[in-house]
PDB file of C-alpha atoms in Angstrom:
ATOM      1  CA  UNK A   1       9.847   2.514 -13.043  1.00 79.00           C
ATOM      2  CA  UNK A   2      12.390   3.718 -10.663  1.00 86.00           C
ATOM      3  CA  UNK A   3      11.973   6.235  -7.634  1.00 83.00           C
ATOM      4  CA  UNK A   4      14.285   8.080 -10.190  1.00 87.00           C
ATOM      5  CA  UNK A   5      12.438   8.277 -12.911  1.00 89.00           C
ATOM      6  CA  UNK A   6       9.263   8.326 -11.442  1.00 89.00           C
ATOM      7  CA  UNK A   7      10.387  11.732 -10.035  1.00 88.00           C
ATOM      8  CA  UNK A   8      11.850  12.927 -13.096  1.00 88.00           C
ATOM      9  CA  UNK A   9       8.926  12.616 -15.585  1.00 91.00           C
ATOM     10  CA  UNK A  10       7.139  14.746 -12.955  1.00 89.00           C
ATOM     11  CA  UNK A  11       9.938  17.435 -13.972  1.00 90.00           C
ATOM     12  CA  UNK A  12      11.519  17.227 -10.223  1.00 89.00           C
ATOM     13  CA  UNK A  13      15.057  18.085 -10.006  1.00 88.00           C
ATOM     14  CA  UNK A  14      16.512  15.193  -8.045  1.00 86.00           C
ATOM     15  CA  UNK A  15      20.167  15.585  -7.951  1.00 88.00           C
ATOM     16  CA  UNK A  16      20.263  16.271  -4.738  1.00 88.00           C
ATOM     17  CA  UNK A  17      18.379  13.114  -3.228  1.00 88.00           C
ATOM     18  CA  UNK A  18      20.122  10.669  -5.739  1.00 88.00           C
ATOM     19  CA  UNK A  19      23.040   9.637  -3.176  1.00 91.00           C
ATOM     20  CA  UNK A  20      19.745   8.931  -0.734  1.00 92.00           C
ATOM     21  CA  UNK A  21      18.332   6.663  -2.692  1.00 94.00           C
ATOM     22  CA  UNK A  22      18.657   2.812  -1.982  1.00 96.00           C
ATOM     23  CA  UNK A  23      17.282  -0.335  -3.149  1.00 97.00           C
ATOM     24  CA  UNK A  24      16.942  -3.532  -0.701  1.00 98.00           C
ATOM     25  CA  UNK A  25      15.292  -7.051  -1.679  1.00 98.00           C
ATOM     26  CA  UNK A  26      12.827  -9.016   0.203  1.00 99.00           C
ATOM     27  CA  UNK A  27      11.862 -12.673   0.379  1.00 99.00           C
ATOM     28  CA  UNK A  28       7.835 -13.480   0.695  1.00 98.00           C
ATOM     29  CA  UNK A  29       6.606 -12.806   4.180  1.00 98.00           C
ATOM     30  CA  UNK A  30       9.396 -10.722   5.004  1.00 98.00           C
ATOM     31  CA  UNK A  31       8.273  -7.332   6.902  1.00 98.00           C
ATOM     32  CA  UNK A  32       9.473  -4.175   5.006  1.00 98.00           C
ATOM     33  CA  UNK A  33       7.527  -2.173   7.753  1.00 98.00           C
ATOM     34  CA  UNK A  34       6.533  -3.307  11.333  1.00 98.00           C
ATOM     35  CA  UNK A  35       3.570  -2.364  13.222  1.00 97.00           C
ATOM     36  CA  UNK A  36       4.377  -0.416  16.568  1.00 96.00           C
ATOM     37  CA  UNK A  37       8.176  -0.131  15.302  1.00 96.00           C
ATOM     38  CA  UNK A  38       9.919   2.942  13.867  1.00 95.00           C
ATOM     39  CA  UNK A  39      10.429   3.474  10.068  1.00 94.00           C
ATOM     40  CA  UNK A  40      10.499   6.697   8.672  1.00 94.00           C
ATOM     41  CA  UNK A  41      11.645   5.553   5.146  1.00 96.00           C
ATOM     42  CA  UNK A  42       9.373   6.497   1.821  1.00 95.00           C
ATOM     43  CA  UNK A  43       9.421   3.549  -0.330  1.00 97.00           C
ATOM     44  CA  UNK A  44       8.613   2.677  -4.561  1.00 96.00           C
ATOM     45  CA  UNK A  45       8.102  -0.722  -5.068  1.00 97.00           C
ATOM     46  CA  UNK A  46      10.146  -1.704  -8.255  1.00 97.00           C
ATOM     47  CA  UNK A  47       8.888  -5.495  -8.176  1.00 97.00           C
ATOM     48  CA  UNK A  48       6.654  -7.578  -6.390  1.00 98.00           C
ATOM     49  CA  UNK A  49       3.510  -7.732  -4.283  1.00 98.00           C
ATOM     50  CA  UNK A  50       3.031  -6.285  -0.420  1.00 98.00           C
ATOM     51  CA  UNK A  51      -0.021  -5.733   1.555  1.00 98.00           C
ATOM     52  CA  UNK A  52      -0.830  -3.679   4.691  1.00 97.00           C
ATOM     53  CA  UNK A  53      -2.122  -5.336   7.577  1.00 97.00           C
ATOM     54  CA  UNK A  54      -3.313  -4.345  10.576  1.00 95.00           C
ATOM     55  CA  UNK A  55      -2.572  -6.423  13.621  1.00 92.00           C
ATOM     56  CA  UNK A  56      -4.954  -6.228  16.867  1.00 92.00           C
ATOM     57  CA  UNK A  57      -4.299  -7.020  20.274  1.00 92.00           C
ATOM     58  CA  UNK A  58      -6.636  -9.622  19.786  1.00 93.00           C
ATOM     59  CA  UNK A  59      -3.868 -11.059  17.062  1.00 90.00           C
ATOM     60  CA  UNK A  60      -6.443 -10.667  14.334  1.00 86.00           C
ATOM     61  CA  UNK A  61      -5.305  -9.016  11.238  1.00 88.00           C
ATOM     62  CA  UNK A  62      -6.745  -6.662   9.066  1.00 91.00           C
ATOM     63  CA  UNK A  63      -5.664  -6.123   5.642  1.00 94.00           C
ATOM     64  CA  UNK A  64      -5.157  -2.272   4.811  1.00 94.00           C
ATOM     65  CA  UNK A  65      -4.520  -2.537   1.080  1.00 95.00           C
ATOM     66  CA  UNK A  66      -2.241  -4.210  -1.222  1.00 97.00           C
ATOM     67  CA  UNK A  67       0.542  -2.040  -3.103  1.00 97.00           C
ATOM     68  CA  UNK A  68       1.758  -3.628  -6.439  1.00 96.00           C
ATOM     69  CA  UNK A  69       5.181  -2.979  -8.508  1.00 96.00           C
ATOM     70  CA  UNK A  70       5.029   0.633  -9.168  1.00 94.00           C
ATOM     71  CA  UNK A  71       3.460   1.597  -5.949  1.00 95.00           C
ATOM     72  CA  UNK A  72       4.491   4.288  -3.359  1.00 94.00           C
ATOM     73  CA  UNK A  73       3.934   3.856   0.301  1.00 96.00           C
ATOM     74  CA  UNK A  74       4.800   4.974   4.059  1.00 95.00           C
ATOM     75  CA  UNK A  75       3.854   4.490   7.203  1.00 95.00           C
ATOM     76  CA  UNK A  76       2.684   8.326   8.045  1.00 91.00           C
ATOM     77  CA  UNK A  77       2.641   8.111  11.526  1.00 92.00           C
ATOM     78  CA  UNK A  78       6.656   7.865  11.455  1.00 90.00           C
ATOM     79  CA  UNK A  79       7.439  10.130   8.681  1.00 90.00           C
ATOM     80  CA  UNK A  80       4.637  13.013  10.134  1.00 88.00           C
ATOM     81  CA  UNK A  81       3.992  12.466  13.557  1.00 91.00           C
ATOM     82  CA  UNK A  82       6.679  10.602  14.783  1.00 91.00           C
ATOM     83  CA  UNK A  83       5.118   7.613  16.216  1.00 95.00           C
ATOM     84  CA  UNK A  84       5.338   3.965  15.552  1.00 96.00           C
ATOM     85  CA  UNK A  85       3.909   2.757  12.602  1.00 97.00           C
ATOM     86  CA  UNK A  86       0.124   1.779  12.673  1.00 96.00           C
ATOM     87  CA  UNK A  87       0.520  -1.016  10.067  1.00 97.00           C
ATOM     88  CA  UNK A  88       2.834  -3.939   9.099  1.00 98.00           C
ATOM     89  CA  UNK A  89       4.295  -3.973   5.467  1.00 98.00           C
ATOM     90  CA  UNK A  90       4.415  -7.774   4.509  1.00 98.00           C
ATOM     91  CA  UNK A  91       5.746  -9.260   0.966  1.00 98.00           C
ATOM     92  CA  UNK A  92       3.375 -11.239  -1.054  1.00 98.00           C
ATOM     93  CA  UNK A  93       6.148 -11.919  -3.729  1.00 98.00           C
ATOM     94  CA  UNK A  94       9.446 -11.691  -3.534  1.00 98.00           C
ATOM     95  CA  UNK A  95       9.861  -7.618  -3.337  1.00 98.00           C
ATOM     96  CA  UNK A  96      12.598  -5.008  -4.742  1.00 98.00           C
ATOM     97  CA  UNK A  97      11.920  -2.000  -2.942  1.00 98.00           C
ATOM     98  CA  UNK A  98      13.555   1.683  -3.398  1.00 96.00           C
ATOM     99  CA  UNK A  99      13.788   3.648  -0.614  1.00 96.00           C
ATOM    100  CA  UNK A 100      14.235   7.297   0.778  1.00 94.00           C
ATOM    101  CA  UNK A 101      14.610   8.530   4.267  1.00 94.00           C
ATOM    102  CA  UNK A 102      11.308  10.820   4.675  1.00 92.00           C
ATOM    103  CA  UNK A 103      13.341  13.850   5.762  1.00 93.00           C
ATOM    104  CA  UNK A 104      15.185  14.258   2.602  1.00 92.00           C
ATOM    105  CA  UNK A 105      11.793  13.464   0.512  1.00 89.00           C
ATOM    106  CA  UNK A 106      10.259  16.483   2.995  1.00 90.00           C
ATOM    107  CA  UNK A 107      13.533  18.742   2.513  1.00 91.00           C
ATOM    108  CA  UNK A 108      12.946  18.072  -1.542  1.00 90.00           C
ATOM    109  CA  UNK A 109       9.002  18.919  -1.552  1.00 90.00           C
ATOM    110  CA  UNK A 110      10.222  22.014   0.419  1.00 91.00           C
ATOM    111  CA  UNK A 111      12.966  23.419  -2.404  1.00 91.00           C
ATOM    112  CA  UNK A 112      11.515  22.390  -5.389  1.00 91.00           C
ATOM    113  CA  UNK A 113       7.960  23.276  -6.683  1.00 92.00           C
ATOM    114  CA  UNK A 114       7.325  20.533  -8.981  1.00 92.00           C
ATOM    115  CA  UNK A 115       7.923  17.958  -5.785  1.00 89.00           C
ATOM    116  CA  UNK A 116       5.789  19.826  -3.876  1.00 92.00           C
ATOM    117  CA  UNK A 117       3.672  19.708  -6.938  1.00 93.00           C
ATOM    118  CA  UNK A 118       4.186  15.442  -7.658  1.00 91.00           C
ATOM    119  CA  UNK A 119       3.656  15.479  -3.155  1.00 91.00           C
ATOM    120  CA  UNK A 120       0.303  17.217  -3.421  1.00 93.00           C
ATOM    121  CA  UNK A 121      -0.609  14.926  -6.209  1.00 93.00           C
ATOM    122  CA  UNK A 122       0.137  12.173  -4.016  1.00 91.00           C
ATOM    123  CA  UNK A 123      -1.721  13.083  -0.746  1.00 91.00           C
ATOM    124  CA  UNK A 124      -4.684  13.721  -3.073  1.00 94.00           C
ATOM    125  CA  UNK A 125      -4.607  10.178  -4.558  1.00 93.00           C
ATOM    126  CA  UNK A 126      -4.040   8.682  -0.623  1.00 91.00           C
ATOM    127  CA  UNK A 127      -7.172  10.810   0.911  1.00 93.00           C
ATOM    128  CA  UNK A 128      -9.325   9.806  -2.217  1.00 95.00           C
ATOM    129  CA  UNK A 129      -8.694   6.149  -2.025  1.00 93.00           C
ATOM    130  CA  UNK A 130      -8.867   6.266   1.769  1.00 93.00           C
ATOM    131  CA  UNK A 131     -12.151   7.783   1.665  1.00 96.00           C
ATOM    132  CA  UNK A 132     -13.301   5.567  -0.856  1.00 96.00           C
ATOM    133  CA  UNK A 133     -12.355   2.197   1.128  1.00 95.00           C
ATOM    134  CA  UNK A 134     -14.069   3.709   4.566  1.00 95.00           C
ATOM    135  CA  UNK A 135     -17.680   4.628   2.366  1.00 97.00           C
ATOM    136  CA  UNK A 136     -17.292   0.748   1.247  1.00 96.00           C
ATOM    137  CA  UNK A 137     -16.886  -0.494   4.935  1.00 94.00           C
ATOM    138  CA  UNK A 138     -19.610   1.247   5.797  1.00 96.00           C
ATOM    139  CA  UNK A 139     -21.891   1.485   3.124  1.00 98.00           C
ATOM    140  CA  UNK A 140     -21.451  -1.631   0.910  1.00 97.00           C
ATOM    141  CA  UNK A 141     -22.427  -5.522   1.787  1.00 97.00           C
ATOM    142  CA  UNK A 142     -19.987  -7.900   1.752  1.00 96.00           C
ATOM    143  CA  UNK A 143     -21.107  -9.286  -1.673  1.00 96.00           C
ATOM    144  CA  UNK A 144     -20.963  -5.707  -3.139  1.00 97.00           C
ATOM    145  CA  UNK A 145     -17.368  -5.160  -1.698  1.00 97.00           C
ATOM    146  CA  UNK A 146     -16.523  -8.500  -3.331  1.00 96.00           C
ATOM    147  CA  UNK A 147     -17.978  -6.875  -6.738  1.00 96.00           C
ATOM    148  CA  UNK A 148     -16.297  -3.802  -6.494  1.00 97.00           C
ATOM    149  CA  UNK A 149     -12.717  -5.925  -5.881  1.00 96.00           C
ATOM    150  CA  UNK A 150     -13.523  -8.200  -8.672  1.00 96.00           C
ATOM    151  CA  UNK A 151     -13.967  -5.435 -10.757  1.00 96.00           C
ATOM    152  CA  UNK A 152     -11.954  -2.719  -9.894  1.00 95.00           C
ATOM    153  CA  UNK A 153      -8.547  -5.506  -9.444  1.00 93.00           C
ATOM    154  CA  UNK A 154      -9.588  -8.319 -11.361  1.00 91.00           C
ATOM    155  CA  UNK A 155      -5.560  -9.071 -12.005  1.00 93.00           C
ATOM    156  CA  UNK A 156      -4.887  -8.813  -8.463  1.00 94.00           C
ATOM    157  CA  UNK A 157      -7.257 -11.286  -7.323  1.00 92.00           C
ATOM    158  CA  UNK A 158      -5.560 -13.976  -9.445  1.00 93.00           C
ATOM    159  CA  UNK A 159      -2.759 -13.347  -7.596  1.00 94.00           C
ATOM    160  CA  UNK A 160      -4.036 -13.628  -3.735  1.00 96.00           C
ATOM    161  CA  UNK A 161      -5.212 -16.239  -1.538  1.00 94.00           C
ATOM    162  CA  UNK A 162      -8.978 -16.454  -0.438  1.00 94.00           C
ATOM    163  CA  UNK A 163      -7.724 -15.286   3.073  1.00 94.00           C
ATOM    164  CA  UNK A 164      -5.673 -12.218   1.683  1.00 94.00           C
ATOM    165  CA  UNK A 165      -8.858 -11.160  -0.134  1.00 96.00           C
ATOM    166  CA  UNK A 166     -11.176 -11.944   2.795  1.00 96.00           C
ATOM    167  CA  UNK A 167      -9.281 -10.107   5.115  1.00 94.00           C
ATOM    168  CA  UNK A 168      -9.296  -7.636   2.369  1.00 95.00           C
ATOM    169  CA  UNK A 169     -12.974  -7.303   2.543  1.00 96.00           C
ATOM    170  CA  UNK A 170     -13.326  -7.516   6.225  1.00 94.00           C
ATOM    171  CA  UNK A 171     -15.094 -10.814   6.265  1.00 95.00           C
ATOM    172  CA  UNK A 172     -13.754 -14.285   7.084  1.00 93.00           C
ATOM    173  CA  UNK A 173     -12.744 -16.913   4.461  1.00 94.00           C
ATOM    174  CA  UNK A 174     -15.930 -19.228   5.317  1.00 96.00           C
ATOM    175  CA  UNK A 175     -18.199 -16.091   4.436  1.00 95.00           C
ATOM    176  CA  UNK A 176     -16.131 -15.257   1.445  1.00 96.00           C
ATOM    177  CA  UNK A 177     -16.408 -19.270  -0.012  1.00 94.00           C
ATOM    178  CA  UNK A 178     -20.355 -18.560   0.650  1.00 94.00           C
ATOM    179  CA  UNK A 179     -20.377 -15.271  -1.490  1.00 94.00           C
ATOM    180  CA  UNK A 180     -18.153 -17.219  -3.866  1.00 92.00           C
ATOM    181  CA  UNK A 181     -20.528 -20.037  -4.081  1.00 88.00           C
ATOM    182  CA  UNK A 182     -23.847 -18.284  -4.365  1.00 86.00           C
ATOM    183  CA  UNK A 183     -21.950 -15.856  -7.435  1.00 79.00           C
ATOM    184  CA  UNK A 184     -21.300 -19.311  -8.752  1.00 75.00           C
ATOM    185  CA  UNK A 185     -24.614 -20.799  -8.304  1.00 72.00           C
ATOM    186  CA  UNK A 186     -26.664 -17.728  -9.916  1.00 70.00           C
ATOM    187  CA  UNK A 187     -24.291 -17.981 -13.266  1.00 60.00           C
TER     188      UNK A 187
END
């Protein structure tokens, strides 16, 4: 579904962010987003597979969450607070992305209710899944994070490598081919 019609079957008038809107293709590992750099675009992925990393000084990376076709994201650093973006946005699969520049998404939610309305909606879904991952950092195993993934995104974790989910789960591959063996073992 298209930025367009994603905003229209939430009853948002978008005639006047319909110029704005562009489309761009990426190949896999391309960066649509670049930690520490500048973006202040709001994106809808129409096809493909991203994921968020996190990249530390130390060069280790972090995996933030993955965003499938269908899928809304930002960096909200640069589109709120005007600083670089926290996270990298890498390509999984090759990607079609739509995007907006955050201003005119901002001068939308401002003039019409329902975007304000679809916005809210939005934030709501982002603080709720946010909390959710930091309670499973801190208050679920490794093995029960594992679960949870298996359960909650069985489709998705066809689709990744043993890395992208370890990094997923905060855990490196070697412990992740342990939980993987011991599941395998008790069946």
């Amino acid at each position: 579904m298209s930025f367009q019609q994603t905003l229209s079957s939430a009853g948002v008038d978008i005639s006047s962010i319909e110029s704005s809107i562009e489309t761009r293709s990426f190949q896999t590992g391309d960066y649509i987003i670049r930690q520490a750099e500048f973006n202040k675009n709001i994106y809808k992925l129409t096809e493909g597979l991203i994921k968020l990393v996190y990249l530390t000084s130390a060069g280790a990376t972090y995996t933030k969450s993955f965003i499938d076709t269908g899928g809304i994201f930002a960096s909200m650093t640069c589109t709120l607070a005007g600083e670089p973006a926290r996270f990298s946005a890498v390509c999984l699969t090759p990607v079609t992305v739509e995007f907006l520049p955050s201003f005119k998404f901002r001068e939308l939610t401002e003039n019409d209710p329902e975007m304000l309305r679809f916005s809210n909606q939005m934030f709501r879904r982002l603080a709720l899944r946010n909390e959710e991952r930091e309670y499973d950092f801190l208050c679920l195993s490794a093995v029960e994070r594992y679960e949870k993934f298996l359960n909650n995104s069985p489709g998705l974790a066809q689709r990744l490598t043993q890395i992208e989910i370890a990094a997923y789960l905060g855990i490196t591959p070697v412990s992740l081919s342990r939980i993987r063996g011991s599941r395998a073992g008790a069946a």
